[in-house]
Amino acid sequence: MESNKEEQAEATLWARKSWALLSAVRSQSPLIQCITNFVSMDLMANTLLSAGASPAMLHALEEIPDFTPQVHALCLNVGTLSADWLPAMKLAAQLARKSGKPWVLDPVAAGASGFRLKACLELVELKPTVIRGNASEIIALANASVGPTKGVDSSHKSTDAVESAKSLARASGAVVAVSGAVDIVTDGERVVGAHNGVAMMTKITATGCSVTALIAAFIAVDQAHVLEATAAALSLFGIAGEMGMEMANGPATLRIHLIDSLHGLDEACVLSRVKITSLS
């Protein structure tokens, strides 16, 4: 009985924290610079806008010195990586850190090639605040190894990557998030799970990229509680997916309703639907 009360109290705290963070994003409208892939730009920008943040899809090396120090957070995504983009990514990460701004790395298909893995490992050395990927990506980074992947899709479950995520978090100093049926978030010691979302979200390209950008917006308004902000962003994006699925006929309509649902999230909905639990 006592443990049920404790679980209920923890669930309430997570829900209230999630609502407070979303409210802060809406009131502060943090500017989030995204150096991201061509596939994800549209949905990522619309996700940020619907949550109340301000996206800037700016990646020209020549603009980074003037622009990046002014942003509230930076999101780097290597989905359609080319050698031309790496210098801009690295400089943006360096300037974000120098300016005391948080930054998030999305190591898309990190283990798919030696070039991609090397680029991701070099970015990890620049001390991201959060690393968010699927299980296969996080395992590849933790092991620093090229391995079998299904393109940008994971060939592992998120729960398969818990130890790799903890190891990567300890080695990098970043909070590590692993997307899956249960989203795992760890700082190397604590492990929490965000249990919201629907399977159909995996049928829409760039949902993972978009939640990474949302994480950037959430940590921009609360740099002191990175693990909590990361888990809240994952949970709320999942709730938007759940609500969108109630109106959708398939992936195309879910994409539309996902954005609408994120924009329309209210306090009652957040407090009743957030499902975040401690796993360690």
XYZ file of C-alpha atoms in Angstrom, residues 3-184:
182
model
C 4.673 1.691 -2.297
C 1.488 2.448 -4.289
C 1.259 5.834 -2.568
C 4.910 6.532 -3.346
C 4.422 5.586 -7.003
C 1.348 7.795 -7.207
C 3.223 10.708 -5.641
C 6.126 10.227 -8.061
C 3.740 10.106 -11.036
C 2.096 13.350 -9.895
C 5.466 15.062 -9.519
C 6.521 14.019 -13.033
C 3.235 15.231 -14.499
C 3.445 18.617 -12.760
C 7.070 19.035 -13.799
C 6.168 18.209 -17.405
C 3.383 20.772 -17.447
C 5.649 23.410 -15.873
C 8.274 22.802 -18.565
C 5.780 22.992 -21.430
C 4.367 26.192 -19.934
C 7.894 27.644 -19.736
C 8.572 26.800 -23.389
C 5.305 28.467 -24.380
C 5.976 31.610 -22.339
C 9.711 31.969 -23.126
C 9.649 30.756 -26.764
C 13.309 29.700 -26.755
C 15.232 30.071 -30.016
C 16.446 26.621 -31.093
C 19.042 26.343 -33.844
C 18.769 23.083 -35.769
C 21.533 21.859 -38.034
C 19.631 18.878 -39.271
C 18.946 16.603 -42.211
C 16.928 17.460 -45.297
C 14.251 14.855 -44.472
C 13.474 16.202 -41.001
C 13.573 19.984 -41.395
C 9.851 20.488 -41.958
C 8.479 18.287 -39.166
C 11.186 19.377 -36.739
C 10.427 23.075 -37.295
C 6.677 22.492 -36.996
C 7.130 20.463 -33.806
C 9.065 23.309 -32.224
C 6.517 25.880 -33.349
C 3.561 23.832 -32.111
C 5.212 23.480 -28.693
C 5.779 27.224 -28.483
C 9.494 27.386 -29.333
C 11.144 29.270 -32.188
C 13.084 27.173 -34.755
C 16.045 28.382 -36.800
C 17.166 25.935 -39.502
C 20.504 27.584 -40.078
C 23.594 25.617 -41.078
C 25.933 27.824 -43.155
C 29.407 27.853 -41.614
C 29.744 31.559 -42.369
C 26.703 32.413 -40.221
C 27.532 30.273 -37.193
C 29.866 32.752 -35.388
C 27.270 35.532 -35.439
C 24.156 33.452 -34.886
C 24.848 30.471 -32.608
C 25.908 32.475 -29.510
C 22.473 34.154 -29.601
C 20.357 30.969 -29.505
C 18.936 29.321 -26.381
C 19.833 25.768 -27.441
C 21.351 23.916 -30.373
C 20.240 20.653 -31.990
C 22.631 18.704 -34.235
C 21.303 15.847 -36.375
C 23.526 13.824 -38.734
C 20.773 12.162 -40.766
C 21.858 13.266 -44.258
C 25.458 13.841 -43.252
C 28.047 15.149 -45.688
C 31.626 16.269 -45.139
C 30.616 19.837 -46.025
C 28.312 20.093 -43.000
C 30.664 18.774 -40.326
C 32.704 21.973 -39.820
C 29.503 23.954 -39.196
C 28.246 21.343 -36.725
C 31.524 21.303 -34.827
C 31.849 25.068 -34.703
C 28.230 25.464 -33.563
C 28.768 22.910 -30.777
C 31.943 24.660 -29.646
C 30.260 28.077 -29.616
C 27.203 26.753 -27.793
C 29.392 25.369 -25.023
C 31.485 28.541 -24.871
C 28.270 30.598 -24.575
C 26.884 28.337 -21.841
C 24.039 27.123 -24.078
C 22.898 23.478 -24.023
C 23.114 21.352 -27.146
C 21.644 18.023 -28.194
C 23.107 15.402 -30.536
C 20.997 13.025 -32.642
C 23.481 10.397 -33.959
C 21.274 9.080 -36.764
C 22.436 5.642 -38.011
C 25.701 6.140 -36.101
C 26.957 2.621 -36.797
C 26.069 2.511 -40.496
C 29.510 3.545 -41.776
C 32.980 4.365 -40.547
C 32.633 7.982 -41.739
C 29.375 8.481 -39.854
C 30.598 6.808 -36.672
C 33.817 8.868 -36.640
C 31.835 12.084 -37.141
C 29.456 11.199 -34.294
C 32.301 10.303 -31.936
C 34.030 13.608 -32.737
C 30.784 15.440 -31.907
C 30.437 13.501 -28.636
C 33.898 14.792 -27.683
C 32.452 18.324 -27.881
C 30.313 17.511 -24.823
C 26.644 17.484 -25.822
C 24.175 18.113 -23.017
C 21.917 15.308 -24.285
C 22.436 12.465 -26.765
C 19.156 11.055 -28.122
C 19.035 8.058 -30.424
C 17.472 4.675 -30.956
C 18.933 1.593 -29.306
C 21.183 0.604 -32.214
C 22.620 4.128 -32.449
C 23.351 4.337 -28.726
C 24.949 0.871 -28.699
C 27.133 1.839 -31.681
C 28.300 5.023 -29.945
C 28.912 3.297 -26.618
C 30.949 0.553 -28.310
C 32.500 2.928 -30.890
C 31.806 0.281 -33.503
C 30.227 -0.060 -36.937
C 27.521 -2.711 -36.922
C 24.364 -3.932 -38.634
C 21.527 -1.400 -38.791
C 18.260 -1.076 -40.688
C 19.114 2.304 -42.164
C 17.922 4.840 -39.609
C 15.716 2.257 -37.867
C 16.793 0.359 -34.785
C 17.472 -3.361 -34.866
C 17.361 -3.408 -31.041
C 14.712 -2.623 -28.414
C 15.332 0.402 -26.189
C 15.594 -1.871 -23.145
C 18.500 -3.702 -24.839
C 20.521 -0.489 -24.658
C 20.162 0.453 -20.973
C 23.697 -0.550 -19.997
C 25.154 1.009 -23.167
C 23.242 4.221 -22.448
C 24.535 4.356 -18.858
C 28.084 3.698 -20.061
C 27.833 6.395 -22.746
C 26.378 8.853 -20.238
C 29.214 8.270 -17.799
C 31.882 8.512 -20.513
C 30.471 11.624 -22.207
C 28.917 13.519 -19.310
C 25.683 13.769 -21.307
C 22.200 12.654 -20.400
C 21.441 9.821 -22.825
C 17.945 9.095 -24.152
C 17.035 5.911 -26.019
C 13.817 6.010 -28.016
C 11.630 2.921 -28.256
C 8.363 1.430 -27.053
C 9.581 2.733 -23.686
C 11.865 5.760 -23.946
C 14.844 5.343 -21.621
